[in-house]
Amino acid sequence: MTSHQSTQTMKPATAAKKLGVYLQATPAEFQEGVVSRTELSALQTDPPEWLLELRRSGPHPRPVVAARLGVSIAGLARGGVTEALTTEQIEALKAENPAWLRRERATQAEVRKETVRIKEKKAERDDRSDGERS
């Protein structure tokens, strides 16, 4: 009996998410097909020009926009940014530095500080419990 190994595929939306690009900006053949794990790996290791251009200029999906602005995705929504933005639009927002962006960046900085504090507290607690067991 021969076992047939099926090729794992994913929907274009999943592949676009893994590639960090906005699906609607990808070529039609990418949007309409399915992407195998092998094809995804090839796109990641040797990206075609369209993928390089999308990563460089956009439009970018919200997670990328949020990361480039230094805010959370929820912070983007609170700031009224619900659509994909190009690199140029992101840079313009950074230059303008509206009040909502300053506020969301401050919030994000506090969240990061709190995450570090919790991590350090957990490590300290783990060290103490390791010492008690010895």
PDB file of N, CA, C and O in Angstrom, residues 63-133:
ATOM      1  N   PRO A  63      -1.785  45.328  10.802  1.00  0.00           N
ATOM      2  CA  PRO A  63      -0.702  44.980  11.741  1.00  0.00           C
ATOM      3  C   PRO A  63       0.629  45.648  11.379  1.00  0.00           C
ATOM      4  O   PRO A  63       1.377  46.073  12.259  1.00  0.00           O
ATOM      5  N   VAL A  64       0.906  45.770  10.092  1.00  0.00           N
ATOM      6  CA  VAL A  64       2.146  46.412   9.652  1.00  0.00           C
ATOM      7  C   VAL A  64       2.076  47.916   9.907  1.00  0.00           C
ATOM      8  O   VAL A  64       3.038  48.522  10.392  1.00  0.00           O
ATOM      9  N   VAL A  65       0.921  48.516   9.613  1.00  0.00           N
ATOM     10  CA  VAL A  65       0.740  49.953   9.852  1.00  0.00           C
ATOM     11  C   VAL A  65       0.926  50.244  11.342  1.00  0.00           C
ATOM     12  O   VAL A  65       1.652  51.167  11.718  1.00  0.00           O
ATOM     13  N   ALA A  66       0.287  49.425  12.183  1.00  0.00           N
ATOM     14  CA  ALA A  66       0.389  49.627  13.633  1.00  0.00           C
ATOM     15  C   ALA A  66       1.845  49.521  14.090  1.00  0.00           C
ATOM     16  O   ALA A  66       2.316  50.361  14.859  1.00  0.00           O
ATOM     17  N   ALA A  67       2.548  48.510  13.608  1.00  0.00           N
ATOM     18  CA  ALA A  67       3.948  48.326  14.006  1.00  0.00           C
ATOM     19  C   ALA A  67       4.804  49.503  13.556  1.00  0.00           C
ATOM     20  O   ALA A  67       5.643  49.996  14.326  1.00  0.00           O
ATOM     21  N   ARG A  68       4.593  49.975  12.350  1.00  0.00           N
ATOM     22  CA  ARG A  68       5.401  51.091  11.844  1.00  0.00           C
ATOM     23  C   ARG A  68       5.109  52.396  12.581  1.00  0.00           C
ATOM     24  O   ARG A  68       5.977  53.259  12.673  1.00  0.00           O
ATOM     25  N   LEU A  69       3.894  52.522  13.105  1.00  0.00           N
ATOM     26  CA  LEU A  69       3.539  53.728  13.858  1.00  0.00           C
ATOM     27  C   LEU A  69       3.833  53.577  15.347  1.00  0.00           C
ATOM     28  O   LEU A  69       3.778  54.544  16.099  1.00  0.00           O
ATOM     29  N   GLY A  70       4.118  52.348  15.784  1.00  0.00           N
ATOM     30  CA  GLY A  70       4.413  52.122  17.194  1.00  0.00           C
ATOM     31  C   GLY A  70       3.190  52.129  18.076  1.00  0.00           C
ATOM     32  O   GLY A  70       3.251  52.564  19.232  1.00  0.00           O
ATOM     33  N   VAL A  71       2.062  51.654  17.529  1.00  0.00           N
ATOM     34  CA  VAL A  71       0.816  51.597  18.289  1.00  0.00           C
ATOM     35  C   VAL A  71       0.189  50.217  18.118  1.00  0.00           C
ATOM     36  O   VAL A  71       0.654  49.406  17.335  1.00  0.00           O
ATOM     37  N   SER A  72      -0.883  49.966  18.850  1.00  0.00           N
ATOM     38  CA  SER A  72      -1.603  48.703  18.705  1.00  0.00           C
ATOM     39  C   SER A  72      -2.624  48.823  17.570  1.00  0.00           C
ATOM     40  O   SER A  72      -2.946  49.935  17.121  1.00  0.00           O
ATOM     41  N   ILE A  73      -3.147  47.678  17.146  1.00  0.00           N
ATOM     42  CA  ILE A  73      -4.186  47.697  16.115  1.00  0.00           C
ATOM     43  C   ILE A  73      -5.431  48.399  16.655  1.00  0.00           C
ATOM     44  O   ILE A  73      -6.080  49.177  15.947  1.00  0.00           O
ATOM     45  N   ALA A  74      -5.744  48.161  17.925  1.00  0.00           N
ATOM     46  CA  ALA A  74      -6.890  48.843  18.555  1.00  0.00           C
ATOM     47  C   ALA A  74      -6.648  50.352  18.587  1.00  0.00           C
ATOM     48  O   ALA A  74      -7.565  51.144  18.379  1.00  0.00           O
ATOM     49  N   GLY A  75      -5.395  50.738  18.827  1.00  0.00           N
ATOM     50  CA  GLY A  75      -5.049  52.160  18.828  1.00  0.00           C
ATOM     51  C   GLY A  75      -5.265  52.796  17.464  1.00  0.00           C
ATOM     52  O   GLY A  75      -5.694  53.951  17.374  1.00  0.00           O
ATOM     53  N   LEU A  76      -4.971  52.040  16.408  1.00  0.00           N
ATOM     54  CA  LEU A  76      -5.254  52.550  15.048  1.00  0.00           C
ATOM     55  C   LEU A  76      -6.739  52.824  14.900  1.00  0.00           C
ATOM     56  O   LEU A  76      -7.125  53.875  14.382  1.00  0.00           O
ATOM     57  N   ALA A  77      -7.543  51.861  15.329  1.00  0.00           N
ATOM     58  CA  ALA A  77      -8.996  52.012  15.207  1.00  0.00           C
ATOM     59  C   ALA A  77      -9.483  53.218  16.008  1.00  0.00           C
ATOM     60  O   ALA A  77     -10.304  54.005  15.526  1.00  0.00           O
ATOM     61  N   ARG A  78      -8.956  53.369  17.237  1.00  0.00           N
ATOM     62  CA  ARG A  78      -9.353  54.531  18.049  1.00  0.00           C
ATOM     63  C   ARG A  78      -8.951  55.834  17.367  1.00  0.00           C
ATOM     64  O   ARG A  78      -9.612  56.850  17.518  1.00  0.00           O
ATOM     65  N   GLY A  79      -7.853  55.788  16.602  1.00  0.00           N
ATOM     66  CA  GLY A  79      -7.400  56.971  15.875  1.00  0.00           C
ATOM     67  C   GLY A  79      -8.125  57.180  14.557  1.00  0.00           C
ATOM     68  O   GLY A  79      -7.857  58.142  13.843  1.00  0.00           O
ATOM     69  N   GLY A  80      -9.042  56.269  14.219  1.00  0.00           N
ATOM     70  CA  GLY A  80      -9.826  56.403  12.991  1.00  0.00           C
ATOM     71  C   GLY A  80      -9.162  55.805  11.761  1.00  0.00           C
ATOM     72  O   GLY A  80      -9.648  55.983  10.648  1.00  0.00           O
ATOM     73  N   VAL A  81      -8.061  55.071  11.942  1.00  0.00           N
ATOM     74  CA  VAL A  81      -7.381  54.442  10.809  1.00  0.00           C
ATOM     75  C   VAL A  81      -7.910  53.019  10.685  1.00  0.00           C
ATOM     76  O   VAL A  81      -7.586  52.156  11.498  1.00  0.00           O
ATOM     77  N   THR A  82      -8.736  52.799   9.682  1.00  0.00           N
ATOM     78  CA  THR A  82      -9.351  51.481   9.501  1.00  0.00           C
ATOM     79  C   THR A  82      -8.952  50.831   8.184  1.00  0.00           C
ATOM     80  O   THR A  82      -9.230  49.662   7.982  1.00  0.00           O
ATOM     81  N   GLU A  83      -8.315  51.572   7.322  1.00  0.00           N
ATOM     82  CA  GLU A  83      -7.921  51.055   6.009  1.00  0.00           C
ATOM     83  C   GLU A  83      -6.425  50.836   5.944  1.00  0.00           C
ATOM     84  O   GLU A  83      -5.670  51.354   6.764  1.00  0.00           O
ATOM     85  N   ALA A  84      -6.012  50.090   4.935  1.00  0.00           N
ATOM     86  CA  ALA A  84      -4.586  49.891   4.686  1.00  0.00           C
ATOM     87  C   ALA A  84      -3.974  51.239   4.285  1.00  0.00           C
ATOM     88  O   ALA A  84      -4.632  52.062   3.653  1.00  0.00           O
ATOM     89  N   LEU A  85      -2.726  51.451   4.678  1.00  0.00           N
ATOM     90  CA  LEU A  85      -2.025  52.693   4.331  1.00  0.00           C
ATOM     91  C   LEU A  85      -0.752  52.380   3.570  1.00  0.00           C
ATOM     92  O   LEU A  85      -0.134  51.341   3.774  1.00  0.00           O
ATOM     93  N   THR A  86      -0.357  53.310   2.727  1.00  0.00           N
ATOM     94  CA  THR A  86       0.911  53.179   2.013  1.00  0.00           C
ATOM     95  C   THR A  86       2.035  53.679   2.917  1.00  0.00           C
ATOM     96  O   THR A  86       1.790  54.350   3.920  1.00  0.00           O
ATOM     97  N   THR A  87       3.251  53.364   2.540  1.00  0.00           N
ATOM     98  CA  THR A  87       4.411  53.845   3.296  1.00  0.00           C
ATOM     99  C   THR A  87       4.400  55.368   3.341  1.00  0.00           C
ATOM    100  O   THR A  87       4.679  55.965   4.390  1.00  0.00           O
ATOM    101  N   GLU A  88       4.060  55.982   2.236  1.00  0.00           N
ATOM    102  CA  GLU A  88       4.003  57.442   2.164  1.00  0.00           C
ATOM    103  C   GLU A  88       2.984  58.011   3.162  1.00  0.00           C
ATOM    104  O   GLU A  88       3.249  58.992   3.857  1.00  0.00           O
ATOM    105  N   GLN A  89       1.811  57.381   3.246  1.00  0.00           N
ATOM    106  CA  GLN A  89       0.783  57.833   4.177  1.00  0.00           C
ATOM    107  C   GLN A  89       1.231  57.640   5.633  1.00  0.00           C
ATOM    108  O   GLN A  89       0.969  58.485   6.489  1.00  0.00           O
ATOM    109  N   ILE A  90       1.928  56.534   5.896  1.00  0.00           N
ATOM    110  CA  ILE A  90       2.440  56.272   7.248  1.00  0.00           C
ATOM    111  C   ILE A  90       3.461  57.344   7.622  1.00  0.00           C
ATOM    112  O   ILE A  90       3.423  57.891   8.726  1.00  0.00           O
ATOM    113  N   GLU A  91       4.364  57.643   6.706  1.00  0.00           N
ATOM    114  CA  GLU A  91       5.386  58.665   6.975  1.00  0.00           C
ATOM    115  C   GLU A  91       4.746  60.031   7.194  1.00  0.00           C
ATOM    116  O   GLU A  91       5.188  60.800   8.047  1.00  0.00           O
ATOM    117  N   ALA A  92       3.699  60.339   6.421  1.00  0.00           N
ATOM    118  CA  ALA A  92       2.992  61.614   6.590  1.00  0.00           C
ATOM    119  C   ALA A  92       2.342  61.686   7.974  1.00  0.00           C
ATOM    120  O   ALA A  92       2.382  62.737   8.628  1.00  0.00           O
ATOM    121  N   LEU A  93       1.759  60.582   8.417  1.00  0.00           N
ATOM    122  CA  LEU A  93       1.154  60.544   9.754  1.00  0.00           C
ATOM    123  C   LEU A  93       2.210  60.745  10.833  1.00  0.00           C
ATOM    124  O   LEU A  93       1.983  61.475  11.807  1.00  0.00           O
ATOM    125  N   LYS A  94       3.364  60.104  10.666  1.00  0.00           N
ATOM    126  CA  LYS A  94       4.454  60.272  11.629  1.00  0.00           C
ATOM    127  C   LYS A  94       4.896  61.733  11.685  1.00  0.00           C
ATOM    128  O   LYS A  94       5.132  62.276  12.766  1.00  0.00           O
ATOM    129  N   ALA A  95       5.012  62.358  10.521  1.00  0.00           N
ATOM    130  CA  ALA A  95       5.454  63.751  10.466  1.00  0.00           C
ATOM    131  C   ALA A  95       4.415  64.679  11.093  1.00  0.00           C
ATOM    132  O   ALA A  95       4.760  65.614  11.816  1.00  0.00           O
ATOM    133  N   GLU A  96       3.149  64.395  10.821  1.00  0.00           N
ATOM    134  CA  GLU A  96       2.063  65.214  11.370  1.00  0.00           C
ATOM    135  C   GLU A  96       1.957  65.008  12.890  1.00  0.00           C
ATOM    136  O   GLU A  96       1.658  65.949  13.626  1.00  0.00           O
ATOM    137  N   ASN A  97       2.181  63.773  13.343  1.00  0.00           N
ATOM    138  CA  ASN A  97       2.136  63.399  14.751  1.00  0.00           C
ATOM    139  C   ASN A  97       0.892  63.950  15.469  1.00  0.00           C
ATOM    140  O   ASN A  97       1.007  64.713  16.430  1.00  0.00           O
ATOM    141  N   PRO A  98      -0.308  63.537  15.005  1.00  0.00           N
ATOM    142  CA  PRO A  98      -1.541  64.042  15.628  1.00  0.00           C
ATOM    143  C   PRO A  98      -1.659  63.597  17.084  1.00  0.00           C
ATOM    144  O   PRO A  98      -0.974  62.674  17.539  1.00  0.00           O
ATOM    145  N   ALA A  99      -2.543  64.250  17.802  1.00  0.00           N
ATOM    146  CA  ALA A  99      -2.720  63.978  19.235  1.00  0.00           C
ATOM    147  C   ALA A  99      -3.046  62.508  19.489  1.00  0.00           C
ATOM    148  O   ALA A  99      -2.519  61.907  20.429  1.00  0.00           O
ATOM    149  N   TRP A 100      -3.904  61.908  18.670  1.00  0.00           N
ATOM    150  CA  TRP A 100      -4.273  60.508  18.902  1.00  0.00           C
ATOM    151  C   TRP A 100      -3.050  59.595  18.780  1.00  0.00           C
ATOM    152  O   TRP A 100      -2.929  58.625  19.539  1.00  0.00           O
ATOM    153  N   LEU A 101      -2.135  59.915  17.849  1.00  0.00           N
ATOM    154  CA  LEU A 101      -0.943  59.088  17.659  1.00  0.00           C
ATOM    155  C   LEU A 101      -0.001  59.225  18.860  1.00  0.00           C
ATOM    156  O   LEU A 101       0.521  58.227  19.368  1.00  0.00           O
ATOM    157  N   ARG A 102       0.176  60.431  19.340  1.00  0.00           N
ATOM    158  CA  ARG A 102       1.013  60.644  20.532  1.00  0.00           C
ATOM    159  C   ARG A 102       0.438  59.883  21.728  1.00  0.00           C
ATOM    160  O   ARG A 102       1.160  59.227  22.472  1.00  0.00           O
ATOM    161  N   ARG A 103      -0.881  59.977  21.887  1.00  0.00           N
ATOM    162  CA  ARG A 103      -1.564  59.307  23.005  1.00  0.00           C
ATOM    163  C   ARG A 103      -1.411  57.779  22.894  1.00  0.00           C
ATOM    164  O   ARG A 103      -1.090  57.113  23.873  1.00  0.00           O
ATOM    165  N   GLU A 104      -1.615  57.241  21.706  1.00  0.00           N
ATOM    166  CA  GLU A 104      -1.530  55.787  21.513  1.00  0.00           C
ATOM    167  C   GLU A 104      -0.097  55.282  21.665  1.00  0.00           C
ATOM    168  O   GLU A 104       0.117  54.187  22.185  1.00  0.00           O
ATOM    169  N   ARG A 105       0.872  56.077  21.240  1.00  0.00           N
ATOM    170  CA  ARG A 105       2.269  55.676  21.429  1.00  0.00           C
ATOM    171  C   ARG A 105       2.612  55.645  22.917  1.00  0.00           C
ATOM    172  O   ARG A 105       3.323  54.761  23.381  1.00  0.00           O
ATOM    173  N   ALA A 106       2.106  56.619  23.664  1.00  0.00           N
ATOM    174  CA  ALA A 106       2.341  56.656  25.112  1.00  0.00           C
ATOM    175  C   ALA A 106       1.685  55.439  25.775  1.00  0.00           C
ATOM    176  O   ALA A 106       2.289  54.801  26.647  1.00  0.00           O
ATOM    177  N   THR A 107       0.485  55.122  25.354  1.00  0.00           N
ATOM    178  CA  THR A 107      -0.215  53.951  25.886  1.00  0.00           C
ATOM    179  C   THR A 107       0.580  52.689  25.596  1.00  0.00           C
ATOM    180  O   THR A 107       0.772  51.841  26.464  1.00  0.00           O
ATOM    181  N   GLN A 108       1.066  52.568  24.366  1.00  0.00           N
ATOM    182  CA  GLN A 108       1.842  51.392  23.969  1.00  0.00           C
ATOM    183  C   GLN A 108       3.129  51.294  24.787  1.00  0.00           C
ATOM    184  O   GLN A 108       3.529  50.203  25.197  1.00  0.00           O
ATOM    185  N   ALA A 109       3.772  52.418  25.048  1.00  0.00           N
ATOM    186  CA  ALA A 109       4.990  52.426  25.848  1.00  0.00           C
ATOM    187  C   ALA A 109       4.692  51.943  27.272  1.00  0.00           C
ATOM    188  O   ALA A 109       5.473  51.179  27.852  1.00  0.00           O
ATOM    189  N   GLU A 110       3.563  52.368  27.840  1.00  0.00           N
ATOM    190  CA  GLU A 110       3.164  51.923  29.177  1.00  0.00           C
ATOM    191  C   GLU A 110       2.893  50.420  29.193  1.00  0.00           C
ATOM    192  O   GLU A 110       3.277  49.730  30.135  1.00  0.00           O
ATOM    193  N   VAL A 111       2.240  49.935  28.156  1.00  0.00           N
ATOM    194  CA  VAL A 111       1.953  48.497  28.058  1.00  0.00           C
ATOM    195  C   VAL A 111       3.257  47.705  28.014  1.00  0.00           C
ATOM    196  O   VAL A 111       3.408  46.691  28.696  1.00  0.00           O
ATOM    197  N   ARG A 112       4.221  48.181  27.237  1.00  0.00           N
ATOM    198  CA  ARG A 112       5.519  47.496  27.152  1.00  0.00           C
ATOM    199  C   ARG A 112       6.228  47.497  28.508  1.00  0.00           C
ATOM    200  O   ARG A 112       6.792  46.486  28.918  1.00  0.00           O
ATOM    201  N   LYS A 113       6.201  48.645  29.204  1.00  0.00           N
ATOM    202  CA  LYS A 113       6.839  48.729  30.519  1.00  0.00           C
ATOM    203  C   LYS A 113       6.188  47.752  31.497  1.00  0.00           C
ATOM    204  O   LYS A 113       6.869  47.081  32.255  1.00  0.00           O
ATOM    205  N   GLU A 114       4.877  47.697  31.481  1.00  0.00           N
ATOM    206  CA  GLU A 114       4.140  46.802  32.373  1.00  0.00           C
ATOM    207  C   GLU A 114       4.452  45.344  32.037  1.00  0.00           C
ATOM    208  O   GLU A 114       4.622  44.518  32.939  1.00  0.00           O
ATOM    209  N   THR A 115       4.557  45.021  30.775  1.00  0.00           N
ATOM    210  CA  THR A 115       4.897  43.660  30.365  1.00  0.00           C
ATOM    211  C   THR A 115       6.268  43.270  30.884  1.00  0.00           C
ATOM    212  O   THR A 115       6.458  42.162  31.407  1.00  0.00           O
ATOM    213  N   VAL A 116       7.230  44.170  30.780  1.00  0.00           N
ATOM    214  CA  VAL A 116       8.584  43.909  31.294  1.00  0.00           C
ATOM    215  C   VAL A 116       8.541  43.736  32.805  1.00  0.00           C
ATOM    216  O   VAL A 116       9.162  42.818  33.365  1.00  0.00           O
ATOM    217  N   ARG A 117       7.791  44.606  33.505  1.00  0.00           N
ATOM    218  CA  ARG A 117       7.685  44.527  34.960  1.00  0.00           C
ATOM    219  C   ARG A 117       7.109  43.178  35.387  1.00  0.00           C
ATOM    220  O   ARG A 117       7.647  42.516  36.290  1.00  0.00           O
ATOM    221  N   ILE A 118       6.065  42.735  34.719  1.00  0.00           N
ATOM    222  CA  ILE A 118       5.429  41.456  35.051  1.00  0.00           C
ATOM    223  C   ILE A 118       6.383  40.301  34.781  1.00  0.00           C
ATOM    224  O   ILE A 118       6.498  39.376  35.584  1.00  0.00           O
ATOM    225  N   LYS A 119       7.091  40.370  33.673  1.00  0.00           N
ATOM    226  CA  LYS A 119       8.049  39.323  33.317  1.00  0.00           C
ATOM    227  C   LYS A 119       9.161  39.239  34.363  1.00  0.00           C
ATOM    228  O   LYS A 119       9.547  38.145  34.795  1.00  0.00           O
ATOM    229  N   GLU A 120       9.672  40.398  34.780  1.00  0.00           N
ATOM    230  CA  GLU A 120      10.729  40.423  35.788  1.00  0.00           C
ATOM    231  C   GLU A 120      10.222  39.888  37.130  1.00  0.00           C
ATOM    232  O   GLU A 120      10.916  39.145  37.817  1.00  0.00           O
ATOM    233  N   LYS A 121       9.001  40.253  37.493  1.00  0.00           N
ATOM    234  CA  LYS A 121       8.413  39.780  38.747  1.00  0.00           C
ATOM    235  C   LYS A 121       8.237  38.268  38.710  1.00  0.00           C
ATOM    236  O   LYS A 121       8.523  37.584  39.699  1.00  0.00           O
ATOM    237  N   LYS A 122       7.793  37.746  37.577  1.00  0.00           N
ATOM    238  CA  LYS A 122       7.618  36.305  37.429  1.00  0.00           C
ATOM    239  C   LYS A 122       8.967  35.598  37.521  1.00  0.00           C
ATOM    240  O   LYS A 122       9.093  34.570  38.198  1.00  0.00           O
ATOM    241  N   ALA A 123       9.990  36.145  36.878  1.00  0.00           N
ATOM    242  CA  ALA A 123      11.328  35.547  36.919  1.00  0.00           C
ATOM    243  C   ALA A 123      11.860  35.544  38.347  1.00  0.00           C
ATOM    244  O   ALA A 123      12.448  34.556  38.805  1.00  0.00           O
ATOM    245  N   GLU A 124      11.625  36.631  39.063  1.00  0.00           N
ATOM    246  CA  GLU A 124      12.067  36.733  40.455  1.00  0.00           C
ATOM    247  C   GLU A 124      11.365  35.682  41.320  1.00  0.00           C
ATOM    248  O   GLU A 124      11.985  35.001  42.128  1.00  0.00           O
ATOM    249  N   ARG A 125      10.065  35.526  41.109  1.00  0.00           N
ATOM    250  CA  ARG A 125       9.278  34.544  41.852  1.00  0.00           C
ATOM    251  C   ARG A 125       9.755  33.122  41.529  1.00  0.00           C
ATOM    252  O   ARG A 125       9.899  32.294  42.410  1.00  0.00           O
ATOM    253  N   ASP A 126      10.033  32.866  40.235  1.00  0.00           N
ATOM    254  CA  ASP A 126      10.542  31.561  39.817  1.00  0.00           C
ATOM    255  C   ASP A 126      11.898  31.269  40.441  1.00  0.00           C
ATOM    256  O   ASP A 126      12.166  30.152  40.876  1.00  0.00           O
ATOM    257  N   ASP A 127      12.767  32.288  40.503  1.00  0.00           N
ATOM    258  CA  ASP A 127      14.093  32.126  41.115  1.00  0.00           C
ATOM    259  C   ASP A 127      13.951  31.788  42.593  1.00  0.00           C
ATOM    260  O   ASP A 127      14.666  30.927  43.111  1.00  0.00           O
ATOM    261  N   ARG A 128      13.043  32.465  43.282  1.00  0.00           N
ATOM    262  CA  ARG A 128      12.825  32.207  44.707  1.00  0.00           C
ATOM    263  C   ARG A 128      12.311  30.786  44.917  1.00  0.00           C
ATOM    264  O   ARG A 128      12.788  30.086  45.810  1.00  0.00           O
ATOM    265  N   SER A 129      11.367  30.367  44.088  1.00  0.00           N
ATOM    266  CA  SER A 129      10.810  29.023  44.266  1.00  0.00           C
ATOM    267  C   SER A 129      11.839  27.959  43.912  1.00  0.00           C
ATOM    268  O   SER A 129      11.869  26.887  44.519  1.00  0.00           O
ATOM    269  N   ASP A 130      12.730  28.230  42.960  1.00  0.00           N
ATOM    270  CA  ASP A 130      13.827  27.305  42.645  1.00  0.00           C
ATOM    271  C   ASP A 130      14.775  27.199  43.824  1.00  0.00           C
ATOM    272  O   ASP A 130      15.252  26.105  44.155  1.00  0.00           O
ATOM    273  N   GLY A 131      15.063  28.299  44.486  1.00  0.00           N
ATOM    274  CA  GLY A 131      15.958  28.329  45.639  1.00  0.00           C
ATOM    275  C   GLY A 131      15.390  27.573  46.823  1.00  0.00           C
ATOM    276  O   GLY A 131      16.108  26.937  47.587  1.00  0.00           O
ATOM    277  N   GLU A 132      14.078  27.627  46.987  1.00  0.00           N
ATOM    278  CA  GLU A 132      13.424  26.935  48.091  1.00  0.00           C
ATOM    279  C   GLU A 132      13.453  25.432  47.898  1.00  0.00           C
ATOM    280  O   GLU A 132      13.465  24.673  48.850  1.00  0.00           O
ATOM    281  N   ARG A 133      13.440  24.985  46.653  1.00  0.00           N
ATOM    282  CA  ARG A 133      13.426  23.551  46.342  1.00  0.00           C
ATOM    283  C   ARG A 133      14.809  22.923  46.512  1.00  0.00           C
ATOM    284  O   ARG A 133      14.941  21.736  46.682  1.00  0.00           O
TER     285      ARG A 133
END
